[in-house]
Amino acid sequence: AGNSSAGQEKSARCMACHGAEGKASAPIYPNLAGQHAPYLAQALQAYKSGARSGGQAEVMKAFVAGLSDEDIDDLAAYYAGLKP
Amino acid sequence: AGNSSAGQEKSARCMACHGAEGKASAPIYPNLAGQHAPYLAQALQAYKSGARSGGQAEVMKAFVAGLSDEDIDDLAAYYAGLKP
């Protein structure tokens, strides 16, 4: 399981679209606050691998390209712990 | 924009995984309640087109294969209107 404090430190790149508290800055982006960590980790892995492609997924692919499995688990833990 | 009442009527197939109130039945599935409708519609279209592939996306692709654009917008409106 990820470390939510470490995830918060790693979340700076996520904020422009997903908000400082996991509330999306525009409705084309998903809210992340309170989403289940296993789903979030799966989604990030899918962007990284290219299993999610096209449109906004290409933006996400660029953002997650440098993330390790640990980074992904930490980010998932952080967003899962925020109030929806 | 979609019709949330129509979306509710069309949501029966979604409930096993995403819950009767948009709260996922297992943490590998995303909660949908209160998620932004434009994001939800974009995600459903991505599953339908195959832009999201592999793993659970293959399950989603099967479920959304028969949905029209109107069905997708209605479902997005319905889940967006539920309390997170």
PDB file of N, CA, C and O in Angstrom, chain A residues 12-72:
ATOM      1  N   ALA A  12       2.336  17.538  -6.801  1.00  0.00           N
ATOM      2  CA  ALA A  12       2.375  18.901  -7.352  1.00  0.00           C
ATOM      3  C   ALA A  12       2.002  18.924  -8.833  1.00  0.00           C
ATOM      4  O   ALA A  12       1.268  19.804  -9.295  1.00  0.00           O
ATOM      5  N   ARG A  13       2.476  17.947  -9.555  1.00  0.00           N
ATOM      6  CA  ARG A  13       2.227  17.931 -11.002  1.00  0.00           C
ATOM      7  C   ARG A  13       0.760  17.656 -11.325  1.00  0.00           C
ATOM      8  O   ARG A  13       0.337  17.850 -12.461  1.00  0.00           O
ATOM      9  N   CYS A  14       0.011  17.138 -10.365  1.00  0.00           N
ATOM     10  CA  CYS A  14      -1.379  16.730 -10.619  1.00  0.00           C
ATOM     11  C   CYS A  14      -2.366  17.881 -10.431  1.00  0.00           C
ATOM     12  O   CYS A  14      -3.501  17.831 -10.939  1.00  0.00           O
ATOM     13  N   MET A  15      -1.917  18.898  -9.665  1.00  0.00           N
ATOM     14  CA  MET A  15      -2.854  19.900  -9.149  1.00  0.00           C
ATOM     15  C   MET A  15      -3.500  20.777 -10.213  1.00  0.00           C
ATOM     16  O   MET A  15      -4.646  21.199 -10.040  1.00  0.00           O
ATOM     17  N   ALA A  16      -2.779  21.101 -11.262  1.00  0.00           N
ATOM     18  CA  ALA A  16      -3.319  22.054 -12.239  1.00  0.00           C
ATOM     19  C   ALA A  16      -4.668  21.564 -12.772  1.00  0.00           C
ATOM     20  O   ALA A  16      -5.582  22.365 -12.963  1.00  0.00           O
ATOM     21  N   CYS A  17      -4.784  20.277 -12.980  1.00  0.00           N
ATOM     22  CA  CYS A  17      -6.041  19.727 -13.511  1.00  0.00           C
ATOM     23  C   CYS A  17      -6.922  19.109 -12.421  1.00  0.00           C
ATOM     24  O   CYS A  17      -8.142  19.218 -12.473  1.00  0.00           O
ATOM     25  N   HIS A  18      -6.292  18.420 -11.469  1.00  0.00           N
ATOM     26  CA  HIS A  18      -7.083  17.665 -10.498  1.00  0.00           C
ATOM     27  C   HIS A  18      -7.302  18.416  -9.188  1.00  0.00           C
ATOM     28  O   HIS A  18      -7.952  17.873  -8.285  1.00  0.00           O
ATOM     29  N   GLY A  19      -6.759  19.638  -9.092  1.00  0.00           N
ATOM     30  CA  GLY A  19      -7.038  20.472  -7.932  1.00  0.00           C
ATOM     31  C   GLY A  19      -6.132  20.183  -6.749  1.00  0.00           C
ATOM     32  O   GLY A  19      -5.584  19.087  -6.609  1.00  0.00           O
ATOM     33  N   ALA A  20      -6.001  21.177  -5.889  1.00  0.00           N
ATOM     34  CA  ALA A  20      -5.139  21.041  -4.716  1.00  0.00           C
ATOM     35  C   ALA A  20      -5.706  20.036  -3.717  1.00  0.00           C
ATOM     36  O   ALA A  20      -4.974  19.420  -2.951  1.00  0.00           O
ATOM     37  N   GLU A  21      -7.022  19.842  -3.745  1.00  0.00           N
ATOM     38  CA  GLU A  21      -7.658  18.898  -2.825  1.00  0.00           C
ATOM     39  C   GLU A  21      -8.343  17.763  -3.573  1.00  0.00           C
ATOM     40  O   GLU A  21      -9.289  17.150  -3.067  1.00  0.00           O
ATOM     41  N   GLY A  22      -7.873  17.521  -4.794  1.00  0.00           N
ATOM     42  CA  GLY A  22      -8.438  16.407  -5.566  1.00  0.00           C
ATOM     43  C   GLY A  22      -9.778  16.715  -6.198  1.00  0.00           C
ATOM     44  O   GLY A  22     -10.473  15.792  -6.647  1.00  0.00           O
ATOM     45  N   LYS A  23     -10.155  18.012  -6.212  1.00  0.00           N
ATOM     46  CA  LYS A  23     -11.380  18.446  -6.898  1.00  0.00           C
ATOM     47  C   LYS A  23     -10.961  19.079  -8.219  1.00  0.00           C
ATOM     48  O   LYS A  23     -10.255  20.110  -8.212  1.00  0.00           O
ATOM     49  N   ALA A  24     -11.412  18.503  -9.303  1.00  0.00           N
ATOM     50  CA  ALA A  24     -10.947  18.901 -10.631  1.00  0.00           C
ATOM     51  C   ALA A  24     -11.192  20.377 -10.904  1.00  0.00           C
ATOM     52  O   ALA A  24     -12.200  20.950 -10.484  1.00  0.00           O
ATOM     53  N   SER A  25     -10.257  20.964 -11.652  1.00  0.00           N
ATOM     54  CA  SER A  25     -10.343  22.388 -11.977  1.00  0.00           C
ATOM     55  C   SER A  25     -11.283  22.658 -13.140  1.00  0.00           C
ATOM     56  O   SER A  25     -11.659  23.802 -13.384  1.00  0.00           O
ATOM     57  N   ALA A  26     -11.662  21.631 -13.867  1.00  0.00           N
ATOM     58  CA  ALA A  26     -12.613  21.749 -14.977  1.00  0.00           C
ATOM     59  C   ALA A  26     -13.326  20.406 -15.089  1.00  0.00           C
ATOM     60  O   ALA A  26     -12.741  19.359 -14.773  1.00  0.00           O
ATOM     61  N   PRO A  27     -14.597  20.427 -15.550  1.00  0.00           N
ATOM     62  CA  PRO A  27     -15.388  19.192 -15.487  1.00  0.00           C
ATOM     63  C   PRO A  27     -15.003  18.118 -16.496  1.00  0.00           C
ATOM     64  O   PRO A  27     -15.536  17.011 -16.434  1.00  0.00           O
ATOM     65  N   ILE A  28     -14.069  18.430 -17.378  1.00  0.00           N
ATOM     66  CA  ILE A  28     -13.579  17.384 -18.263  1.00  0.00           C
ATOM     67  C   ILE A  28     -12.565  16.491 -17.547  1.00  0.00           C
ATOM     68  O   ILE A  28     -12.240  15.401 -18.020  1.00  0.00           O
ATOM     69  N   TYR A  29     -12.072  16.963 -16.394  1.00  0.00           N
ATOM     70  CA  TYR A  29     -11.121  16.180 -15.606  1.00  0.00           C
ATOM     71  C   TYR A  29     -11.846  15.520 -14.444  1.00  0.00           C
ATOM     72  O   TYR A  29     -12.763  16.107 -13.873  1.00  0.00           O
ATOM     73  N   PRO A  30     -11.429  14.333 -14.034  1.00  0.00           N
ATOM     74  CA  PRO A  30     -12.109  13.683 -12.904  1.00  0.00           C
ATOM     75  C   PRO A  30     -11.653  14.221 -11.552  1.00  0.00           C
ATOM     76  O   PRO A  30     -10.471  14.518 -11.350  1.00  0.00           O
ATOM     77  N   ASN A  31     -12.617  14.319 -10.640  1.00  0.00           N
ATOM     78  CA  ASN A  31     -12.281  14.470  -9.230  1.00  0.00           C
ATOM     79  C   ASN A  31     -11.561  13.196  -8.779  1.00  0.00           C
ATOM     80  O   ASN A  31     -11.921  12.092  -9.209  1.00  0.00           O
ATOM     81  N   LEU A  32     -10.578  13.368  -7.918  1.00  0.00           N
ATOM     82  CA  LEU A  32      -9.843  12.212  -7.406  1.00  0.00           C
ATOM     83  C   LEU A  32     -10.066  12.001  -5.910  1.00  0.00           C
ATOM     84  O   LEU A  32      -9.822  10.910  -5.397  1.00  0.00           O
ATOM     85  N   ALA A  33     -10.528  13.028  -5.235  1.00  0.00           N
ATOM     86  CA  ALA A  33     -10.668  12.968  -3.774  1.00  0.00           C
ATOM     87  C   ALA A  33     -11.625  11.847  -3.368  1.00  0.00           C
ATOM     88  O   ALA A  33     -12.775  11.823  -3.803  1.00  0.00           O
ATOM     89  N   GLY A  34     -11.134  10.933  -2.555  1.00  0.00           N
ATOM     90  CA  GLY A  34     -11.967   9.860  -2.034  1.00  0.00           C
ATOM     91  C   GLY A  34     -12.158   8.698  -2.994  1.00  0.00           C
ATOM     92  O   GLY A  34     -12.890   7.751  -2.663  1.00  0.00           O
ATOM     93  N   GLN A  35     -11.522   8.761  -4.148  1.00  0.00           N
ATOM     94  CA  GLN A  35     -11.626   7.629  -5.071  1.00  0.00           C
ATOM     95  C   GLN A  35     -10.822   6.454  -4.482  1.00  0.00           C
ATOM     96  O   GLN A  35      -9.849   6.664  -3.755  1.00  0.00           O
ATOM     97  N   HIS A  36     -11.222   5.246  -4.808  1.00  0.00           N
ATOM     98  CA  HIS A  36     -10.521   4.081  -4.262  1.00  0.00           C
ATOM     99  C   HIS A  36      -9.078   3.996  -4.776  1.00  0.00           C
ATOM    100  O   HIS A  36      -8.840   4.081  -5.987  1.00  0.00           O
ATOM    101  N   ALA A  37      -8.146   3.762  -3.839  1.00  0.00           N
ATOM    102  CA  ALA A  37      -6.725   3.700  -4.195  1.00  0.00           C
ATOM    103  C   ALA A  37      -6.414   2.604  -5.221  1.00  0.00           C
ATOM    104  O   ALA A  37      -5.652   2.858  -6.167  1.00  0.00           O
ATOM    105  N   PRO A  38      -6.959   1.406  -5.087  1.00  0.00           N
ATOM    106  CA  PRO A  38      -6.622   0.384  -6.091  1.00  0.00           C
ATOM    107  C   PRO A  38      -7.064   0.788  -7.502  1.00  0.00           C
ATOM    108  O   PRO A  38      -6.369   0.500  -8.474  1.00  0.00           O
ATOM    109  N   TYR A  39      -8.220   1.447  -7.597  1.00  0.00           N
ATOM    110  CA  TYR A  39      -8.651   1.916  -8.919  1.00  0.00           C
ATOM    111  C   TYR A  39      -7.715   3.003  -9.439  1.00  0.00           C
ATOM    112  O   TYR A  39      -7.313   2.990 -10.608  1.00  0.00           O
ATOM    113  N   LEU A  40      -7.360   3.961  -8.570  1.00  0.00           N
ATOM    114  CA  LEU A  40      -6.471   5.041  -9.006  1.00  0.00           C
ATOM    115  C   LEU A  40      -5.136   4.486  -9.487  1.00  0.00           C
ATOM    116  O   LEU A  40      -4.605   4.913 -10.522  1.00  0.00           O
ATOM    117  N   ALA A  41      -4.598   3.523  -8.743  1.00  0.00           N
ATOM    118  CA  ALA A  41      -3.308   2.938  -9.145  1.00  0.00           C
ATOM    119  C   ALA A  41      -3.442   2.213 -10.489  1.00  0.00           C
ATOM    120  O   ALA A  41      -2.574   2.329 -11.360  1.00  0.00           O
ATOM    121  N   GLN A  42      -4.541   1.491 -10.655  1.00  0.00           N
ATOM    122  CA  GLN A  42      -4.772   0.783 -11.917  1.00  0.00           C
ATOM    123  C   GLN A  42      -4.865   1.772 -13.077  1.00  0.00           C
ATOM    124  O   GLN A  42      -4.311   1.538 -14.161  1.00  0.00           O
ATOM    125  N   ALA A  43      -5.568   2.880 -12.844  1.00  0.00           N
ATOM    126  CA  ALA A  43      -5.732   3.879 -13.901  1.00  0.00           C
ATOM    127  C   ALA A  43      -4.380   4.502 -14.267  1.00  0.00           C
ATOM    128  O   ALA A  43      -4.056   4.647 -15.452  1.00  0.00           O
ATOM    129  N   LEU A  44      -3.586   4.849 -13.251  1.00  0.00           N
ATOM    130  CA  LEU A  44      -2.273   5.436 -13.535  1.00  0.00           C
ATOM    131  C   LEU A  44      -1.391   4.460 -14.305  1.00  0.00           C
ATOM    132  O   LEU A  44      -0.684   4.841 -15.247  1.00  0.00           O
ATOM    133  N   GLN A  45      -1.440   3.195 -13.898  1.00  0.00           N
ATOM    134  CA  GLN A  45      -0.648   2.185 -14.629  1.00  0.00           C
ATOM    135  C   GLN A  45      -1.118   2.070 -16.078  1.00  0.00           C
ATOM    136  O   GLN A  45      -0.302   1.853 -16.990  1.00  0.00           O
ATOM    137  N   ALA A  46      -2.438   2.205 -16.279  1.00  0.00           N
ATOM    138  CA  ALA A  46      -2.977   2.088 -17.640  1.00  0.00           C
ATOM    139  C   ALA A  46      -2.551   3.266 -18.511  1.00  0.00           C
ATOM    140  O   ALA A  46      -2.303   3.105 -19.709  1.00  0.00           O
ATOM    141  N   TYR A  47      -2.456   4.459 -17.914  1.00  0.00           N
ATOM    142  CA  TYR A  47      -1.939   5.603 -18.674  1.00  0.00           C
ATOM    143  C   TYR A  47      -0.458   5.379 -18.987  1.00  0.00           C
ATOM    144  O   TYR A  47      -0.002   5.625 -20.103  1.00  0.00           O
ATOM    145  N   LYS A  48       0.288   4.912 -18.001  1.00  0.00           N
ATOM    146  CA  LYS A  48       1.735   4.717 -18.186  1.00  0.00           C
ATOM    147  C   LYS A  48       2.032   3.695 -19.281  1.00  0.00           C
ATOM    148  O   LYS A  48       2.928   3.884 -20.101  1.00  0.00           O
ATOM    149  N   SER A  49       1.269   2.610 -19.280  1.00  0.00           N
ATOM    150  CA  SER A  49       1.521   1.528 -20.250  1.00  0.00           C
ATOM    151  C   SER A  49       0.999   1.847 -21.639  1.00  0.00           C
ATOM    152  O   SER A  49       1.344   1.165 -22.608  1.00  0.00           O
ATOM    153  N   GLY A  50       0.138   2.864 -21.727  1.00  0.00           N
ATOM    154  CA  GLY A  50      -0.496   3.170 -23.004  1.00  0.00           C
ATOM    155  C   GLY A  50      -1.791   2.413 -23.231  1.00  0.00           C
ATOM    156  O   GLY A  50      -2.404   2.540 -24.292  1.00  0.00           O
ATOM    157  N   ALA A  51      -2.234   1.631 -22.231  1.00  0.00           N
ATOM    158  CA  ALA A  51      -3.518   0.943 -22.368  1.00  0.00           C
ATOM    159  C   ALA A  51      -4.666   1.951 -22.461  1.00  0.00           C
ATOM    160  O   ALA A  51      -5.714   1.648 -23.025  1.00  0.00           O
ATOM    161  N   ARG A  52      -4.459   3.132 -21.890  1.00  0.00           N
ATOM    162  CA  ARG A  52      -5.383   4.251 -22.109  1.00  0.00           C
ATOM    163  C   ARG A  52      -4.689   5.222 -23.057  1.00  0.00           C
ATOM    164  O   ARG A  52      -3.605   5.740 -22.731  1.00  0.00           O
ATOM    165  N   SER A  53      -5.301   5.448 -24.198  1.00  0.00           N
ATOM    166  CA  SER A  53      -4.658   6.259 -25.234  1.00  0.00           C
ATOM    167  C   SER A  53      -5.639   7.265 -25.818  1.00  0.00           C
ATOM    168  O   SER A  53      -6.849   7.174 -25.610  1.00  0.00           O
ATOM    169  N   GLY A  54      -5.109   8.238 -26.504  1.00  0.00           N
ATOM    170  CA  GLY A  54      -5.957   9.214 -27.190  1.00  0.00           C
ATOM    171  C   GLY A  54      -6.411  10.331 -26.274  1.00  0.00           C
ATOM    172  O   GLY A  54      -6.501  10.173 -25.061  1.00  0.00           O
ATOM    173  N   GLY A  55      -6.685  11.479 -26.854  1.00  0.00           N
ATOM    174  CA  GLY A  55      -7.253  12.603 -26.104  1.00  0.00           C
ATOM    175  C   GLY A  55      -6.437  12.938 -24.864  1.00  0.00           C
ATOM    176  O   GLY A  55      -5.210  12.995 -24.891  1.00  0.00           O
ATOM    177  N   GLN A  56      -7.158  13.170 -23.765  1.00  0.00           N
ATOM    178  CA  GLN A  56      -6.499  13.534 -22.508  1.00  0.00           C
ATOM    179  C   GLN A  56      -5.545  12.451 -22.026  1.00  0.00           C
ATOM    180  O   GLN A  56      -4.639  12.730 -21.223  1.00  0.00           O
ATOM    181  N   ALA A  57      -5.751  11.221 -22.450  1.00  0.00           N
ATOM    182  CA  ALA A  57      -4.864  10.146 -22.002  1.00  0.00           C
ATOM    183  C   ALA A  57      -3.425  10.403 -22.428  1.00  0.00           C
ATOM    184  O   ALA A  57      -2.484   9.976 -21.745  1.00  0.00           O
ATOM    185  N   GLU A  58      -3.257  11.117 -23.537  1.00  0.00           N
ATOM    186  CA  GLU A  58      -1.890  11.417 -23.978  1.00  0.00           C
ATOM    187  C   GLU A  58      -1.222  12.406 -23.036  1.00  0.00           C
ATOM    188  O   GLU A  58      -0.010  12.338 -22.807  1.00  0.00           O
ATOM    189  N   VAL A  59      -2.010  13.317 -22.485  1.00  0.00           N
ATOM    190  CA  VAL A  59      -1.486  14.235 -21.475  1.00  0.00           C
ATOM    191  C   VAL A  59      -1.083  13.451 -20.227  1.00  0.00           C
ATOM    192  O   VAL A  59       0.015  13.620 -19.684  1.00  0.00           O
ATOM    193  N   MET A  60      -1.988  12.587 -19.803  1.00  0.00           N
ATOM    194  CA  MET A  60      -1.694  11.774 -18.616  1.00  0.00           C
ATOM    195  C   MET A  60      -0.464  10.896 -18.837  1.00  0.00           C
ATOM    196  O   MET A  60       0.359  10.721 -17.927  1.00  0.00           O
ATOM    197  N   LYS A  61      -0.339  10.344 -20.024  1.00  0.00           N
ATOM    198  CA  LYS A  61       0.811   9.482 -20.297  1.00  0.00           C
ATOM    199  C   LYS A  61       2.120  10.248 -20.090  1.00  0.00           C
ATOM    200  O   LYS A  61       3.076   9.721 -19.515  1.00  0.00           O
ATOM    201  N   ALA A  62       2.141  11.493 -20.543  1.00  0.00           N
ATOM    202  CA  ALA A  62       3.342  12.307 -20.369  1.00  0.00           C
ATOM    203  C   ALA A  62       3.607  12.579 -18.883  1.00  0.00           C
ATOM    204  O   ALA A  62       4.753  12.508 -18.426  1.00  0.00           O
ATOM    205  N   PHE A  63       2.549  12.841 -18.139  1.00  0.00           N
ATOM    206  CA  PHE A  63       2.733  13.162 -16.721  1.00  0.00           C
ATOM    207  C   PHE A  63       3.194  11.958 -15.908  1.00  0.00           C
ATOM    208  O   PHE A  63       3.918  12.101 -14.927  1.00  0.00           O
ATOM    209  N   VAL A  64       2.743  10.776 -16.258  1.00  0.00           N
ATOM    210  CA  VAL A  64       3.047   9.599 -15.438  1.00  0.00           C
ATOM    211  C   VAL A  64       4.267   8.828 -15.932  1.00  0.00           C
ATOM    212  O   VAL A  64       4.698   7.860 -15.280  1.00  0.00           O
ATOM    213  N   ALA A  65       4.829   9.242 -17.054  1.00  0.00           N
ATOM    214  CA  ALA A  65       5.920   8.462 -17.660  1.00  0.00           C
ATOM    215  C   ALA A  65       7.067   8.202 -16.686  1.00  0.00           C
ATOM    216  O   ALA A  65       7.674   7.137 -16.708  1.00  0.00           O
ATOM    217  N   GLY A  66       7.350   9.182 -15.821  1.00  0.00           N
ATOM    218  CA  GLY A  66       8.484   9.036 -14.917  1.00  0.00           C
ATOM    219  C   GLY A  66       8.146   8.454 -13.562  1.00  0.00           C
ATOM    220  O   GLY A  66       9.009   8.379 -12.688  1.00  0.00           O
ATOM    221  N   LEU A  67       6.906   8.036 -13.372  1.00  0.00           N
ATOM    222  CA  LEU A  67       6.498   7.534 -12.056  1.00  0.00           C
ATOM    223  C   LEU A  67       6.842   6.054 -11.887  1.00  0.00           C
ATOM    224  O   LEU A  67       6.586   5.243 -12.779  1.00  0.00           O
ATOM    225  N   SER A  68       7.394   5.732 -10.728  1.00  0.00           N
ATOM    226  CA  SER A  68       7.627   4.328 -10.365  1.00  0.00           C
ATOM    227  C   SER A  68       6.342   3.720  -9.815  1.00  0.00           C
ATOM    228  O   SER A  68       5.371   4.440  -9.527  1.00  0.00           O
ATOM    229  N   ASP A  69       6.344   2.399  -9.641  1.00  0.00           N
ATOM    230  CA  ASP A  69       5.188   1.746  -9.005  1.00  0.00           C
ATOM    231  C   ASP A  69       4.944   2.340  -7.614  1.00  0.00           C
ATOM    232  O   ASP A  69       3.792   2.532  -7.209  1.00  0.00           O
ATOM    233  N   GLU A  70       6.025   2.637  -6.896  1.00  0.00           N
ATOM    234  CA  GLU A  70       5.882   3.221  -5.561  1.00  0.00           C
ATOM    235  C   GLU A  70       5.262   4.614  -5.640  1.00  0.00           C
ATOM    236  O   GLU A  70       4.383   4.957  -4.834  1.00  0.00           O
ATOM    237  N   ASP A  71       5.715   5.409  -6.586  1.00  0.00           N
ATOM    238  CA  ASP A  71       5.121   6.741  -6.775  1.00  0.00           C
ATOM    239  C   ASP A  71       3.621   6.624  -7.022  1.00  0.00           C
ATOM    240  O   ASP A  71       2.812   7.385  -6.461  1.00  0.00           O
ATOM    241  N   ILE A  72       3.250   5.702  -7.890  1.00  0.00           N
ATOM    242  CA  ILE A  72       1.836   5.513  -8.239  1.00  0.00           C
ATOM    243  C   ILE A  72       1.032   5.095  -7.019  1.00  0.00           C
ATOM    244  O   ILE A  72      -0.051   5.634  -6.762  1.00  0.00           O
TER     245      ILE A  72
END
